């Protein structure tokens, strides 16, 4: 089953990277075909349903989050921010990339990658397009900052790792704080380098004379509600605070926030229907991808491929390397979290790795922390919703996003691993 799993994942990646099939089609047909070849037959139906049930909360959250921030954009909530940001950064590509990294770091505190993508792209994309900068730089900044900040206890990966190994989530997080700081230093260093490169490409010089006001002349659309700016800002801040404090399940918070946003800004039923219809295409595309990914992981897990792949990994680890299982886990997390969901890795593979490490006296706390260090690469996985959303918003192909960001992601993972080793977070 291990070789079947590796083959299936390889075929899937080959098909989408070479653009032979769309991600949605490949996510559904590839595992179904492999399942039929294995003789799973009717069992696949239940496997797929199990996978769909696991991704349903994520799909709900994304649906309401996309609609909420789309309504906020339509209402003009981000217009003052865009103008102030452009005024502050001017037309300097270096300051713009640094500003992108800073904003992404702050917004990432909500613990959700898709929300961060929506807010940062909405605020910065007009700036990038106005100056002719490469929007993929924004993708790199989002990747490097969000995956580091998302290690917070209310983020996705840390609670999974702690739950899988029955550890205290706060203790797992506290030991990684110096590692996270090192990851942010790397992110801002990348922002500096990319900004300097964009300066050179665009021929920007600090002494150039501007012939226009640095604040762009943006049209006031019929959907804008400038008089409701403070009401919308209060609602958004309350939403983020509710997410940070875990006031309720994320899908529920997003659902309630969207309902309030529609009532406040567009009290007429016809206007509400119009705003929802205006963004239905982007919502449908993302939801289809999420549920297709659920089908893929459902068959991957239910067929035993995940277990076989994890056992195959342990079989190739020499006994002399046993005391270094935390480092091995960190390195293994890079490819494994790329080809499978966080749930599959943390709840399927991580306990096996921790059990093997325990035979060599390695603390499970170190294994849990090590498992989190491959998240920069996981963020580019075709099984994650945020990169699809990002690619759609900046109007780039998903494979272009992967090619641009993968090198930076590998560098980010390397920095996190080295920092964790240097600070004693793992040994």
XYZ file of C-alpha atoms in Angstrom:
427
model
C 0.000 0.000 0.000
C 2.924 2.333 0.597
C 4.104 2.094 -2.998
C 0.552 2.467 -4.270
C 0.167 5.594 -2.152
C 3.417 7.121 -3.347
C 2.523 6.264 -6.953
C -0.949 7.766 -6.657
C 0.365 11.004 -5.165
C 3.086 11.206 -7.828
C 0.586 10.707 -10.665
C -1.698 13.332 -9.160
C 1.110 15.894 -8.823
C 2.373 15.165 -12.340
C -1.056 15.718 -13.861
C -1.662 19.097 -12.241
C 1.900 20.413 -12.589
C 1.911 19.574 -16.301
C -1.620 21.020 -16.600
C -3.042 17.825 -18.081
C -5.982 17.993 -15.681
C -7.449 20.673 -13.470
C -6.887 20.266 -9.749
C -10.574 19.492 -9.144
C -10.685 16.733 -11.759
C -7.366 15.199 -10.664
C -8.315 15.255 -6.968
C -11.418 13.191 -7.723
C -10.498 10.898 -10.614
C -6.955 9.871 -9.631
C -7.866 8.336 -6.232
C -11.062 6.809 -7.644
C -9.128 5.088 -10.445
C -6.474 3.820 -8.023
C -9.223 2.663 -5.658
C -10.889 0.684 -8.439
C -7.561 -0.878 -9.396
C -7.141 -1.956 -5.769
C -10.572 -3.557 -5.816
C -12.033 -1.241 -3.166
C -15.308 -0.987 -5.082
C -18.253 0.154 -2.975
C -15.985 0.846 0.010
C -14.783 3.982 -1.725
C -18.142 5.647 -1.235
C -17.829 5.591 2.552
C -14.160 6.600 2.376
C -15.037 9.635 0.285
C -17.901 10.565 2.627
C -15.551 10.359 5.606
C -13.134 12.672 3.828
C -15.913 15.097 2.927
C -17.147 15.247 6.509
C -13.673 16.210 7.711
C -13.383 19.145 5.298
C -16.957 20.388 5.722
C -16.131 22.853 8.559
C -13.301 24.285 6.475
C -15.553 24.603 3.455
C -18.209 26.372 5.530
C -15.679 28.768 6.998
C -14.235 29.581 3.585
C -17.627 30.155 2.017
C -18.690 32.683 4.634
C -15.204 34.211 4.944
C -14.926 34.853 1.205
C -18.385 36.397 1.131
C -17.757 38.469 4.263
C -14.534 40.062 3.082
C -15.969 40.477 -0.408
C -18.877 42.433 1.108
C -16.403 44.505 3.142
C -14.470 45.233 -0.035
C -17.662 46.174 -1.877
C -18.637 48.469 0.978
C -15.268 50.237 0.756
C -13.848 49.223 4.138
C -10.325 48.837 2.758
C -10.310 52.005 0.633
C -8.855 54.271 3.370
C -6.276 51.590 4.192
C -5.212 51.263 0.559
C -4.790 55.023 0.253
C -2.824 55.298 3.495
C -0.603 52.354 2.604
C 0.199 53.798 -0.811
C 0.853 57.187 0.771
C 3.217 55.612 3.287
C 5.120 53.321 0.926
C 4.986 55.724 -1.985
C 6.183 54.089 -5.157
C 9.169 52.374 -3.534
C 9.015 48.607 -4.267
C 11.221 47.882 -1.254
C 8.883 49.577 1.200
C 5.903 47.925 -0.469
C 7.304 44.398 -0.021
C 8.210 45.151 3.597
C 4.743 46.576 4.148
C 3.182 43.454 2.652
C 5.147 41.245 5.034
C 4.218 43.425 8.014
C 0.500 43.453 7.220
C 0.479 39.705 6.537
C 2.180 39.065 9.897
C -0.436 41.084 11.766
C -3.482 39.642 10.004
C -2.114 36.100 10.387
C -2.730 36.346 14.120
C -6.311 35.281 13.433
C -4.927 31.786 12.772
C -6.555 31.319 9.379
C -4.576 31.430 6.138
C -7.516 32.090 3.839
C -8.637 35.107 5.849
C -5.111 36.509 5.739
C -4.996 36.054 1.970
C -8.303 37.868 1.541
C -7.354 40.862 3.681
C -3.770 41.334 2.443
C -4.532 40.837 -1.254
C -7.521 43.151 -1.048
C -5.346 45.850 0.522
C -2.178 45.464 -1.543
C -3.117 44.138 -4.983
C -4.138 47.596 -6.279
C -0.735 48.916 -5.180
C 1.154 46.151 -7.001
C -0.885 46.553 -10.169
C -0.538 50.336 -10.154
C 3.268 50.168 -10.013
C 3.687 47.144 -12.285
C 5.156 44.958 -9.545
C 4.980 41.185 -9.749
C 1.956 40.014 -7.663
C 3.744 36.715 -7.004
C 6.006 38.635 -4.604
C 2.907 39.192 -2.499
C 2.372 35.428 -2.540
C 5.908 34.842 -1.222
C 5.367 37.342 1.591
C 2.068 35.738 2.563
C 3.620 32.280 2.521
C 6.650 33.107 4.662
C 4.804 35.115 7.299
C 1.488 33.281 7.592
C 3.029 29.834 8.004
C 5.216 31.095 10.863
C 2.531 33.035 12.724
C 0.049 30.176 12.218
C 1.993 28.163 14.810
C 0.060 30.086 17.476
C -2.040 27.841 19.762
C -5.300 28.808 18.051
C -3.889 28.111 14.586
C -4.423 24.884 12.709
C -1.263 22.753 13.027
C -0.264 23.225 16.693
C -3.526 21.984 18.241
C -3.438 18.990 15.896
C 0.114 18.054 16.899
C -0.629 18.499 20.606
C -3.864 16.509 20.390
C -2.282 13.665 18.435
C 0.416 13.180 21.084
C -1.726 14.223 24.108
C 0.443 17.219 24.974
C -0.294 20.686 26.302
C -0.721 22.985 23.285
C 0.648 26.029 25.104
C 3.816 24.172 26.092
C 4.349 23.093 22.495
C 3.944 26.694 21.351
C 6.103 28.418 23.986
C 9.133 26.314 23.087
C 8.813 27.410 19.460
C 8.618 31.195 20.037
C 12.358 31.803 19.340
C 12.036 29.610 16.247
C 9.083 31.674 15.049
C 11.082 34.886 15.506
C 13.859 33.416 13.362
C 11.289 32.540 10.711
C 9.992 36.121 10.695
C 13.543 37.469 10.342
C 13.935 35.250 7.287
C 10.602 36.492 5.896
C 11.574 40.151 6.225
C 15.033 39.443 4.821
C 13.309 37.905 1.794
C 11.065 40.968 1.560
C 14.137 43.215 1.582
C 15.882 41.210 -1.145
C 12.799 40.962 -3.368
C 12.086 44.657 -2.895
C 15.612 45.581 -3.910
C 15.287 43.339 -6.968
C 12.000 44.979 -7.959
C 13.617 48.389 -7.564
C 16.235 47.374 -10.086
C 13.760 45.757 -12.485
C 11.449 48.753 -12.508
C 14.285 51.242 -12.672
C 13.184 52.963 -9.469
C 15.521 55.521 -7.883
C 14.891 57.508 -4.726
C 15.667 60.829 -6.390
C 13.056 60.482 -9.110
C 10.440 63.261 -9.189
C 6.841 62.229 -8.890
C 4.455 63.844 -11.321
C 1.302 62.702 -9.581
C -0.163 62.476 -6.133
C 1.086 59.287 -4.417
C -2.446 58.508 -3.310
C -4.277 56.837 -6.220
C -7.486 58.307 -7.512
C -9.902 55.473 -6.818
C -13.486 55.647 -7.997
C -16.271 55.663 -5.455
C -18.432 52.749 -6.537
C -22.178 52.477 -6.098
C -21.620 49.628 -3.636
C -19.372 51.710 -1.371
C -20.729 52.754 2.000
C -18.238 55.381 3.266
C -20.606 56.567 6.001
C -20.578 53.044 7.455
C -16.778 52.799 7.581
C -16.547 52.814 11.382
C -19.404 50.350 11.743
C -17.717 47.972 9.284
C -14.334 48.424 10.947
C -15.833 47.707 14.378
C -17.526 44.582 13.059
C -14.292 43.331 11.434
C -12.195 44.001 14.548
C -14.802 42.215 16.649
C -14.699 39.260 14.244
C -10.914 38.999 14.420
C -10.984 39.350 18.221
C -13.604 36.609 18.415
C -11.420 34.311 16.329
C -8.307 35.050 18.380
C -10.147 34.414 21.663
C -11.940 31.338 20.262
C -15.319 32.806 21.163
C -16.946 30.208 18.962
C -16.296 27.844 16.050
C -14.783 29.707 13.106
C -17.541 28.773 10.620
C -20.182 30.076 13.045
C -18.327 33.349 13.640
C -17.955 33.912 9.902
C -21.610 33.058 9.314
C -22.853 35.555 11.894
C -20.421 38.248 10.710
C -21.585 37.876 7.101
C -25.230 38.162 8.108
C -24.507 41.343 10.094
C -22.395 42.793 7.280
C -25.194 42.300 4.758
C -27.846 43.790 7.033
C -25.706 46.801 7.971
C -24.506 47.679 4.466
C -27.260 46.384 2.214
C -30.549 46.246 4.127
C -32.577 45.759 0.918
C -33.080 42.098 0.033
C -32.362 42.747 -3.658
C -28.984 44.309 -2.795
C -28.063 41.380 -0.576
C -28.835 38.894 -3.349
C -26.847 40.989 -5.810
C -23.723 41.050 -3.586
C -23.857 37.295 -3.001
C -24.392 36.595 -6.704
C -21.476 38.879 -7.628
C -19.048 36.637 -5.747
C -20.702 33.257 -6.216
C -18.249 32.101 -8.900
C -15.150 32.482 -6.717
C -16.952 30.847 -3.778
C -18.068 27.885 -5.899
C -14.557 27.296 -7.273
C -12.997 27.210 -3.817
C -15.706 24.989 -2.351
C -15.372 22.522 -5.224
C -11.635 22.289 -4.602
C -12.085 21.766 -0.874
C -14.594 18.950 -1.293
C -12.496 17.362 -4.045
C -9.535 17.410 -1.656
C -11.737 15.708 0.925
C -12.433 12.889 -1.534
C -8.709 12.505 -2.219
C -7.693 12.330 1.450
C -10.657 10.102 2.265
C -9.471 7.383 -0.120
C -5.814 7.960 0.775
C -6.569 7.397 4.466
C -9.372 4.859 4.284
C -7.506 2.537 1.920
C -4.544 2.272 4.286
C -2.166 4.116 1.981
C -1.295 6.696 4.638
C -0.422 3.999 7.165
C 1.625 2.099 4.595
C 3.528 5.234 3.596
C 4.357 6.032 7.216
C 5.540 2.486 7.913
C 7.711 2.571 4.797
C 9.320 5.727 6.143
C 10.190 4.051 9.443
C 11.613 1.009 7.650
C 14.273 3.106 5.917
C 15.422 4.823 9.130
C 18.637 3.128 10.340
C 18.824 2.207 14.015
C 21.799 4.529 14.550
C 19.609 7.461 13.573
C 16.986 6.651 16.195
C 18.141 9.234 18.783
C 17.711 11.902 16.107
C 14.064 11.131 15.424
C 13.006 14.717 16.101
C 15.225 15.948 13.266
C 14.028 13.087 11.071
C 10.429 14.059 11.860
C 11.112 17.668 10.911
C 12.646 16.609 7.602
C 9.893 14.070 6.927
C 7.219 16.700 7.615
C 8.324 18.684 4.567
C 7.339 16.149 1.874
C 4.590 14.418 3.847
C 2.623 17.566 4.665
C 2.944 18.586 1.030
C 1.294 15.441 -0.336
C -1.347 15.000 2.366
C -3.565 17.029 4.628
C -2.541 18.198 8.084
C -5.135 15.832 9.560
C -3.640 12.852 7.737
C -0.114 13.725 8.815
C -0.694 14.756 12.414
C -3.256 12.089 13.304
C -2.006 9.314 11.022
C 1.766 9.541 10.758
C 2.864 11.611 13.748
C 1.800 9.059 16.411
C 3.775 6.385 14.564
C 6.851 8.615 14.424
C 6.456 9.494 18.104
C 6.109 5.828 19.038
C 9.304 4.984 17.187
C 11.083 7.948 18.803
C 9.972 6.840 22.279
C 11.932 3.625 21.819
C 15.055 5.776 21.678
C 14.086 8.012 24.607
C 13.123 11.035 22.515
C 10.636 13.368 24.230
C 7.245 13.479 22.441
C 7.279 17.255 22.948
C 10.240 17.502 20.557
C 8.472 15.310 18.027
C 5.355 17.504 18.161
C 7.385 20.672 17.637
C 9.426 19.082 14.851
C 6.250 18.119 13.008
C 5.281 21.808 12.741
C 8.447 22.932 10.991
C 7.436 21.822 7.497
C 4.433 24.168 7.344
C 5.992 26.617 4.823
C 6.000 23.798 2.251
C 2.613 22.473 3.347
C 1.115 25.885 2.511
C 1.807 25.148 -1.171
C 0.126 21.753 -1.102
C -2.644 21.216 -3.681
C -4.736 19.968 -0.753
C -4.757 23.389 0.955
C -7.431 25.945 0.131
C -5.501 29.182 0.724
C -3.076 28.917 -2.241
C -5.973 28.281 -4.646
C -7.719 31.354 -3.291
C -4.509 33.367 -3.565
C -3.865 32.250 -7.137
C -7.422 33.186 -8.071
C -7.226 36.655 -6.510
C -3.922 37.584 -8.172
C -5.034 35.912 -11.429
C -2.133 33.493 -11.688
C -2.143 29.753 -12.342
C -1.714 27.532 -9.286
C 1.362 25.872 -10.791
C 2.949 29.312 -11.340
C 2.390 30.032 -7.662
C 4.093 26.787 -6.679
C 7.092 27.336 -8.957
C 7.630 30.854 -7.652
C 7.236 30.078 -3.953
C 8.619 26.553 -3.506
C 12.272 27.608 -3.217
C 11.394 30.249 -0.620
C 9.234 27.732 1.240
C 12.073 25.203 1.424
C 14.344 27.958 2.689
C 11.785 28.912 5.326
C 11.493 25.307 6.509
C 15.297 25.025 6.694
C 15.512 28.205 8.789
C 12.826 26.929 11.175
C 14.565 23.564 11.598
C 17.985 25.114 12.196
C 16.549 27.647 14.644
C 14.668 24.906 16.524
C 17.873 22.902 16.835
C 19.886 25.947 17.936
C 17.348 26.990 20.581
C 16.705 23.493 21.927
C 13.097 23.355 20.776
C 14.034 20.007 19.243
C 17.129 17.876 19.761
